[in-house]
Amino acid sequence: MTAYPVTDSPVLVTGASGFIGSHIVQQLLEGGYRVRGTVRDPVKTRAEGHLTGLSGADERLELFAADLLTQGAFDDAVRDCEYAIHTASPYAIDVADPQRDLVDPAVRGTISVLESCRKIDSMRRVVLTSSVAAITDHADGHLNTESDWNTGSSLTRNPYYYSKTLAEQAAWQFVEAGKPRFDLVVINPFFVIGPSLVPAINTSHTSLIGLTNGHIPAVIALEWALVDVRDVARAHILAMENPVAAGRYIVAAESRTVRQVVALLRSEGWGDRYKLPTLGLDNALGVVLTRIAANFQGPGTRDYMRNHLGGEMRFDNSKARRELGIEFRDVDQTVLETMDDLEKWGHLGRRR
Ligand code: NDP
C-alpha cells in the first residue's frame, strides 16, 4: 500500500462482509481511504458490528445494500468513486442448482457492477476478484500461469469453477467490447486461509476444520495451494494503487499436501487437543479408495476430489511478486494462525 491514499473519493468494495472483502475494507481504512461497502443486508451487518467496529469505520465506512441479481443495485454505492473492488460472488462447492446459485449471481452480478461503473465518469479502475478456478480445475502438475484458462468446467463438472471462469470472461469481454473509461485488473487467488474478521465459516476453512472433526478422516492425497487472506487483500489494493498493474495476477504463496499440514499441526500440539487423521491414504491404493468414497459426497466435492486427488498443484506467482511487489507470508505460520482463529470462533471439532 502506498503511504497515502491514491484517491480522496470513496473506494467501492462489493461483498464487504465476506472473508476477503472484510480484510480489504480493513486495509483500506488503515490506509486512510474512504470506503463504500456493499452487503446484502446492511442492518444485519451493522448489528453484528464486525465491519462497523473496524478502526476508522465510524468516519470513513458507508454501507450500502446491493444484491448481485438486482438490476442497477450498485448505482448508488458507486457514485463519485474512482476505484471499485468487486469481490462479491457466491463461494460454495455443493449447491442445489448450479445455474441459479452460482453462475447467475457470478456472471450477472459482475456485469451489473461493471454497468454501474460505466455510468460514472470518475471511474478509473475496477479490480475484480476472480480465482485460480478460472485458470484450472484440476491438479496435473502443469505450471499454471496467468495465460492459462479453465476450459474443463461446466454446469455438471466443478460448477463453482465454471461460475468464476464465466464471470471473469464476461468482465474481460465487457471492457474489450465496450471500451469503458476504466480499466480492469483481475486477482486470481488460490486457497485462501487466515484469521477471519467475520464469524461465518469460509468454504476454504472447511478443509482445515475437516481435519479436526472427522470430515477428513484420513491423510488423503490432496495438495492445497495456500495464501493468506491478508496478502490477498493487500494484492487487491496494490492492484488498485499501481497505475501500471494490468491483466491477471495469480495470488498464491505455496502448496502444502494434507500430509504436510497434518504433520505441522501435530508438531505444534494440535494432535493432543483434537483427533487428527492418522490413516495414510495418500498412496495409489488410497487414491482409488478415496475416489470411491468421494461418490458419496455432494457433486461439487466429488468433482473436486476426482480432479485433484493424487495430483500436484503448481503455479507461478512471479507476476504478482514482480509487478505488485507483494511478498507472501509464510503459509505454515498462516495455517497455525488460522487454526487459532477457527478455535477462537468455536469452529473446530470437539476437543479430545
Ligand atoms: P465469502 O463467502 O466470505 O464472501 C462472498 C461474498 O459474496 C459475501 O460478501 C456475500 O455477501 C457476497 N455475495 C454472495 N452472493 C451474493 C449476492 N447474490 N448478492 C450480493 N452479494 C453476494 O467468500 P470469500 O470472501 O472467500 O470470497 C470472495 C471472493 O473471492 C469470491 O468472488 C470468491 O469466488 C473469491 N475467491 C475466494 C477464494 C477463497 O479461498 N476464499 C479463492 C479464490 C477466489 P453476503 O455477506 O451478503 O452474504
Coordinates of C-alpha atoms and ligand atoms in Angstrom, one line a residue:
M1 CA 0.0 0.0 0.0
T2 CA 1.2 3.5 -0.7
A3 CA 1.9 5.8 2.2
Y4 CA -1.1 7.9 1.3
P5 CA -4.5 7.3 -0.4
V6 CA -4.3 7.5 -4.2
T7 CA -7.8 8.9 -4.2
D8 CA -9.9 11.2 -2.0
S9 CA -13.0 9.6 -3.4
P10 CA -14.6 6.6 -1.7
V11 CA -13.5 3.1 -2.9
L12 CA -16.3 0.7 -3.7
V13 CA -15.9 -2.8 -2.2
T14 CA -18.6 -5.3 -3.1
G15 CA -19.1 -8.2 -0.7
A16 CA -17.7 -6.1 2.1
S17 CA -18.9 -8.5 4.8
G18 CA -17.2 -11.5 3.2
F19 CA -14.0 -13.2 4.3
I20 CA -11.8 -11.5 1.7
G21 CA -13.9 -8.3 1.4
S22 CA -13.8 -7.5 5.1
H23 CA -10.0 -7.7 5.0
I24 CA -9.9 -5.4 2.0
V25 CA -12.2 -2.9 3.9
Q26 CA -9.9 -3.1 7.0
Q27 CA -6.7 -2.5 5.0
L28 CA -8.3 0.4 3.0
L29 CA -9.4 2.0 6.2
E30 CA -5.9 1.5 7.7
G31 CA -4.5 3.2 4.6
G32 CA -6.7 6.3 5.1
Y33 CA -9.2 5.5 2.4
R34 CA -12.9 6.2 2.5
V35 CA -14.9 3.0 1.8
R36 CA -18.3 2.3 0.3
G37 CA -19.0 -1.3 1.2
T38 CA -21.9 -3.2 -0.3
V39 CA -23.6 -6.1 1.6
R40 CA -26.9 -7.8 1.1
D41 CA -28.2 -6.8 4.5
P42 CA -26.7 -3.7 6.0
V43 CA -29.0 -3.8 9.0
K44 CA -27.6 -7.3 9.9
T45 CA -24.0 -6.2 9.1
R46 CA -24.4 -3.1 11.4
A47 CA -25.9 -5.2 14.2
E48 CA -23.1 -7.8 14.0
G49 CA -20.6 -4.9 14.3
H50 CA -17.6 -6.6 12.7
L51 CA -17.2 -4.2 9.9
T52 CA -18.6 -1.1 11.6
G53 CA -16.3 -1.8 14.6
L54 CA -13.1 -1.6 12.4
S55 CA -10.7 1.2 13.2
G56 CA -11.7 4.3 11.1
A57 CA -15.1 2.8 10.2
D58 CA -17.1 5.4 12.1
E59 CA -15.7 8.2 10.0
R60 CA -14.9 6.6 6.7
L61 CA -17.1 3.5 6.1
E62 CA -20.5 3.7 4.5
L63 CA -22.6 0.6 3.9
F64 CA -25.0 0.1 1.0
A65 CA -27.4 -2.7 0.3
A66 CA -26.8 -4.4 -3.1
D67 CA -27.7 -7.8 -4.4
L68 CA -25.8 -9.2 -7.4
L69 CA -29.1 -10.2 -9.1
T70 CA -30.8 -6.8 -8.8
Q71 CA -30.5 -4.6 -11.9
G72 CA -28.8 -1.3 -11.0
A73 CA -28.2 -2.4 -7.4
F74 CA -24.7 -0.8 -7.4
D75 CA -25.6 2.5 -8.9
D76 CA -25.9 4.4 -5.7
A77 CA -22.9 2.9 -4.0
V78 CA -20.5 3.6 -6.9
R79 CA -21.5 7.3 -7.4
D80 CA -18.3 9.5 -7.4
C81 CA -15.9 6.6 -6.9
E82 CA -12.7 6.3 -8.9
Y83 CA -11.9 2.7 -7.9
A84 CA -14.1 -0.3 -7.4
I85 CA -13.1 -3.7 -6.0
H86 CA -15.6 -6.4 -6.8
T87 CA -15.3 -9.4 -4.5
A88 CA -19.0 -10.4 -4.1
S89 CA -19.8 -13.8 -5.7
P90 CA -21.2 -17.0 -4.2
Y91 CA -18.4 -19.2 -2.9
A92 CA -19.9 -22.6 -2.4
I93 CA -18.9 -26.0 -3.8
D94 CA -22.1 -28.0 -3.3
V95 CA -25.3 -26.2 -4.4
A96 CA -28.8 -27.4 -5.4
D97 CA -28.9 -25.6 -8.7
P98 CA -25.6 -24.5 -10.2
Q99 CA -27.0 -22.1 -12.8
R100 CA -29.3 -20.3 -10.3
D101 CA -27.0 -20.5 -7.2
L102 CA -23.6 -19.9 -8.8
V103 CA -23.4 -18.9 -12.5
D104 CA -26.3 -16.4 -12.5
P105 CA -25.1 -14.3 -9.5
A106 CA -21.4 -14.6 -10.5
V107 CA -21.9 -13.5 -14.1
R108 CA -24.9 -11.2 -13.9
G109 CA -23.5 -9.6 -10.8
T110 CA -20.2 -8.9 -12.4
I111 CA -21.9 -7.3 -15.4
S112 CA -24.2 -5.4 -13.1
V113 CA -21.2 -3.9 -11.2
L114 CA -19.4 -3.0 -14.4
E115 CA -22.5 -1.4 -15.9
S116 CA -22.8 0.7 -12.7
C117 CA -19.2 1.7 -13.0
R118 CA -19.6 2.6 -16.7
K119 CA -22.2 5.2 -15.7
I120 CA -19.7 7.0 -13.6
D121 CA -17.4 9.5 -15.3
S122 CA -14.9 9.4 -12.5
M123 CA -14.3 5.6 -12.6
R124 CA -10.7 4.8 -13.3
R125 CA -10.2 1.1 -12.5
V126 CA -12.1 -2.0 -11.4
V127 CA -10.3 -4.7 -9.6
L128 CA -12.1 -8.0 -9.9
T129 CA -11.7 -10.9 -7.5
S130 CA -11.6 -13.9 -9.8
S131 CA -9.9 -17.2 -8.8
V132 CA -7.4 -19.8 -9.9
A133 CA -10.7 -21.6 -10.5
A134 CA -10.8 -19.5 -13.7
I135 CA -7.3 -20.8 -14.6
T136 CA -7.6 -24.5 -14.0
D137 CA -10.0 -27.0 -12.3
H138 CA -7.6 -29.9 -11.9
A139 CA -4.2 -30.8 -10.5
D140 CA -2.0 -32.3 -13.1
G141 CA 1.5 -30.9 -12.3
H142 CA 1.2 -28.3 -15.0
L143 CA 2.8 -25.0 -14.1
N144 CA -0.2 -22.7 -14.1
T145 CA 0.3 -19.1 -15.2
E146 CA -1.9 -16.1 -16.0
S147 CA -2.2 -17.2 -19.6
D148 CA -4.0 -20.4 -18.7
W149 CA -7.8 -20.6 -18.7
N150 CA -10.0 -23.2 -17.2
T151 CA -11.6 -25.0 -20.2
G152 CA -12.8 -28.1 -18.4
S153 CA -15.5 -26.9 -16.1
S154 CA -19.3 -26.9 -16.8
L155 CA -22.6 -26.9 -15.0
T156 CA -22.0 -30.6 -14.3
R157 CA -18.3 -30.5 -13.6
N158 CA -16.9 -28.2 -10.9
P159 CA -19.8 -25.6 -11.3
Y160 CA -18.2 -23.2 -8.8
Y161 CA -15.1 -23.1 -11.1
Y162 CA -17.4 -22.7 -14.1
S163 CA -19.1 -19.7 -12.4
K164 CA -15.7 -18.0 -11.8
T165 CA -14.5 -18.7 -15.3
L166 CA -17.6 -17.3 -16.9
A167 CA -17.7 -14.2 -14.7
E168 CA -14.1 -13.3 -15.4
Q169 CA -14.5 -13.9 -19.1
A170 CA -17.6 -11.7 -19.1
A171 CA -15.6 -9.0 -17.4
W172 CA -12.9 -9.1 -20.0
Q173 CA -15.4 -9.1 -22.8
F174 CA -17.2 -6.2 -21.2
V175 CA -14.1 -4.0 -21.3
E176 CA -12.8 -5.2 -24.7
A177 CA -16.2 -4.7 -26.4
G178 CA -17.5 -1.7 -24.5
K179 CA -14.2 0.3 -24.2
P180 CA -15.3 2.0 -20.9
R181 CA -13.2 4.8 -19.4
F182 CA -11.9 2.5 -16.7
D183 CA -9.5 -0.4 -17.0
L184 CA -9.8 -3.9 -15.4
V185 CA -7.3 -5.7 -13.2
V186 CA -8.0 -9.2 -12.1
I187 CA -6.8 -11.0 -9.0
N188 CA -6.8 -14.8 -9.1
P189 CA -6.3 -16.2 -5.6
F190 CA -5.9 -19.8 -4.8
F191 CA -6.9 -21.5 -1.5
V192 CA -7.3 -18.5 0.9
I193 CA -7.0 -19.1 4.6
G194 CA -6.1 -16.9 7.6
P195 CA -7.7 -15.1 10.5
S196 CA -11.3 -14.0 9.8
L197 CA -12.8 -10.7 10.7
V198 CA -16.3 -12.2 10.4
P199 CA -17.9 -15.2 12.2
A200 CA -19.1 -17.1 9.1
I201 CA -17.1 -20.2 8.2
N202 CA -15.4 -19.6 4.8
T203 CA -15.6 -22.5 2.4
S204 CA -11.8 -22.9 2.2
H205 CA -11.7 -23.2 6.0
T206 CA -13.9 -26.3 5.9
S207 CA -10.9 -28.3 4.9
L208 CA -8.9 -27.4 7.9
I209 CA -11.9 -27.8 10.1
G210 CA -12.4 -31.2 8.5
L211 CA -9.1 -32.4 9.8
T212 CA -10.3 -31.8 13.4
N213 CA -13.9 -33.0 13.2
G214 CA -13.6 -36.3 11.3
H215 CA -14.9 -35.0 7.9
I216 CA -11.5 -35.7 6.5
P217 CA -10.9 -38.9 8.4
A218 CA -7.6 -39.9 6.7
V219 CA -4.5 -38.3 5.2
I220 CA -5.7 -38.1 1.7
A221 CA -3.7 -37.3 -1.5
L222 CA -4.5 -33.7 -1.9
E223 CA -2.3 -30.7 -2.3
W224 CA -3.5 -27.2 -1.4
A225 CA -2.0 -24.0 -2.9
L226 CA -2.4 -21.8 0.1
V227 CA -2.3 -18.0 0.5
D228 CA -3.0 -15.7 3.5
V229 CA -6.2 -13.6 3.3
R230 CA -4.2 -10.5 4.4
D231 CA -1.9 -11.0 1.4
V232 CA -4.9 -11.4 -0.9
A233 CA -6.5 -8.2 0.4
R234 CA -3.2 -6.4 0.0
A235 CA -2.8 -7.7 -3.6
H236 CA -6.2 -6.1 -4.4
I237 CA -5.2 -2.7 -3.0
L238 CA -1.8 -2.8 -4.7
A239 CA -3.5 -3.6 -8.0
M240 CA -5.8 -0.6 -7.4
E241 CA -2.9 1.8 -6.5
N242 CA -0.3 0.8 -9.0
P243 CA -1.0 2.6 -12.3
V244 CA 0.9 0.0 -14.4
A245 CA -0.8 -3.0 -12.9
A246 CA -2.6 -4.8 -15.8
G247 CA -4.2 -8.1 -16.7
R248 CA -4.5 -11.1 -14.3
Y249 CA -2.4 -11.9 -11.2
I250 CA -2.1 -15.3 -9.6
V251 CA -2.1 -14.7 -5.9
A252 CA -0.9 -17.9 -4.1
A253 CA 2.1 -18.5 -1.8
E254 CA 3.0 -22.1 -1.6
S255 CA 1.5 -25.6 -1.9
R256 CA 1.2 -28.0 1.1
T257 CA -0.1 -31.6 1.0
V258 CA -2.6 -32.7 3.5
R259 CA 0.2 -34.9 5.0
Q260 CA 2.4 -31.8 5.5
V261 CA -0.5 -29.8 7.1
V262 CA -1.3 -32.7 9.5
A263 CA 2.4 -33.1 10.4
L264 CA 2.7 -29.3 11.0
L265 CA -0.4 -29.4 13.3
R266 CA 0.9 -32.4 15.2
S267 CA 4.3 -30.8 15.7
E268 CA 2.5 -27.8 17.3
G269 CA 0.5 -29.9 19.7
W270 CA -2.9 -29.8 17.8
G271 CA -3.0 -33.6 17.8
D272 CA -3.1 -33.6 21.6
R273 CA -6.2 -31.4 21.6
Y274 CA -8.1 -32.7 18.5
K275 CA -8.4 -36.1 16.8
L276 CA -6.3 -35.5 13.7
P277 CA -6.3 -38.2 10.9
T278 CA -3.7 -40.9 11.2
L279 CA -4.6 -43.4 8.4
G280 CA -2.5 -42.6 5.3
L281 CA -4.5 -42.8 2.1
D282 CA -2.0 -40.7 0.1
N283 CA -0.8 -43.6 -2.0
A284 CA -2.0 -45.4 -5.1
L285 CA -4.5 -47.6 -3.3
G286 CA -5.6 -44.7 -1.1
V287 CA -6.4 -42.6 -4.2
V288 CA -8.6 -45.4 -5.5
L289 CA -10.4 -45.8 -2.2
T290 CA -10.8 -42.0 -1.7
R291 CA -12.2 -41.7 -5.2
I292 CA -14.8 -44.3 -4.4
A293 CA -15.6 -42.6 -1.1
A294 CA -16.0 -39.3 -2.9
N295 CA -19.0 -40.7 -4.8
F296 CA -20.9 -40.4 -1.5
Q297 CA -20.2 -36.6 -1.2
G298 CA -22.0 -33.7 -2.8
P299 CA -21.4 -33.4 -6.5
G300 CA -19.1 -30.4 -6.2
T301 CA -16.9 -32.1 -3.6
R302 CA -16.9 -35.3 -5.6
D303 CA -15.7 -33.4 -8.7
Y304 CA -13.0 -31.6 -6.8
M305 CA -11.8 -34.9 -5.4
R306 CA -11.8 -36.6 -8.8
N307 CA -9.9 -33.8 -10.4
H308 CA -7.3 -33.2 -7.6
L309 CA -6.6 -36.4 -5.8
G310 CA -3.1 -37.6 -6.4
G311 CA -2.2 -34.5 -8.4
E312 CA 0.4 -31.9 -8.0
M313 CA -0.8 -28.2 -7.8
R314 CA 1.8 -26.0 -9.4
F315 CA 1.5 -22.3 -10.1
D316 CA 3.7 -19.3 -11.0
N317 CA 3.2 -16.3 -8.7
S318 CA 6.1 -14.3 -10.1
K319 CA 3.9 -11.7 -11.9
A320 CA 2.2 -10.7 -8.6
R321 CA 5.6 -10.5 -6.8
R322 CA 7.3 -8.6 -9.6
E323 CA 4.6 -6.1 -10.7
L324 CA 2.6 -5.7 -7.5
G325 CA 5.6 -6.0 -5.2
I326 CA 3.8 -8.5 -3.0
E327 CA 5.8 -10.6 -0.5
F328 CA 3.8 -13.6 0.6
R329 CA 3.6 -14.6 4.3
D330 CA 4.9 -18.0 5.4
V331 CA 1.9 -20.4 4.8
D332 CA 2.8 -22.7 7.7
Q333 CA 2.5 -19.7 10.0
T334 CA -0.8 -18.8 8.3
V335 CA -2.1 -22.4 8.8
L336 CA -1.3 -22.1 12.6
E337 CA -2.9 -18.7 12.9
T338 CA -5.9 -19.9 11.0
M339 CA -6.3 -22.8 13.5
D340 CA -6.1 -20.5 16.4
D341 CA -8.6 -18.2 14.9
L342 CA -11.0 -21.0 14.0
E343 CA -10.8 -22.3 17.6
K344 CA -11.5 -18.7 18.8
W345 CA -14.7 -18.6 16.8
G346 CA -15.7 -22.0 18.0
H347 CA -15.5 -23.6 14.5
L348 CA -13.2 -26.6 15.2
G349 CA -14.2 -30.2 16.1
R350 CA -14.7 -31.5 19.6
R351 CA -11.6 -31.3 21.8
R352 CA -10.3 -34.6 23.0
Ligands
NDP1 P1 -17.4 -15.3 1.3 O1 -18.5 -16.3 1.2 O2 -16.9 -14.9 2.6 O3 -17.9 -13.9 0.6 C1 -18.7 -13.9 -0.5 C2 -19.3 -12.6 -0.6 O4 -20.2 -12.5 -1.7 C3 -20.2 -12.2 0.6 O5 -19.8 -10.9 1.0 C4 -21.6 -12.3 0.1 O6 -22.4 -11.3 0.6 C5 -21.4 -12.0 -1.4 N1 -22.5 -12.5 -2.1 C6 -22.8 -13.8 -2.4 N2 -23.9 -13.8 -3.2 C7 -24.4 -12.5 -3.3 C8 -25.5 -11.9 -3.9 N3 -26.4 -12.6 -4.6 N4 -25.6 -10.6 -3.9 C9 -24.7 -9.8 -3.2 N5 -23.6 -10.4 -2.6 C10 -23.4 -11.7 -2.7 O7 -16.2 -15.8 0.4 P2 -14.8 -15.1 0.1 O8 -14.6 -13.9 0.8 O9 -13.9 -16.2 0.2 O10 -15.0 -14.8 -1.5 C11 -14.8 -13.5 -2.0 C12 -14.4 -13.7 -3.4 O11 -13.2 -14.4 -3.5 C13 -15.4 -14.5 -4.3 O12 -15.5 -13.9 -5.5 C14 -14.7 -15.9 -4.4 O13 -15.1 -16.6 -5.5 C15 -13.3 -15.4 -4.4 N6 -12.3 -16.4 -4.1 C16 -12.2 -17.0 -2.8 C17 -11.2 -17.9 -2.5 C18 -11.1 -18.5 -1.1 O14 -10.4 -19.5 -1.0 N7 -11.8 -18.0 -0.1 C19 -10.2 -18.3 -3.5 C20 -10.4 -17.6 -4.8 C21 -11.3 -16.7 -5.0 P3 -23.2 -11.5 2.0 O15 -22.3 -11.2 3.0 O16 -24.4 -10.6 1.8 O17 -23.6 -13.0 2.0

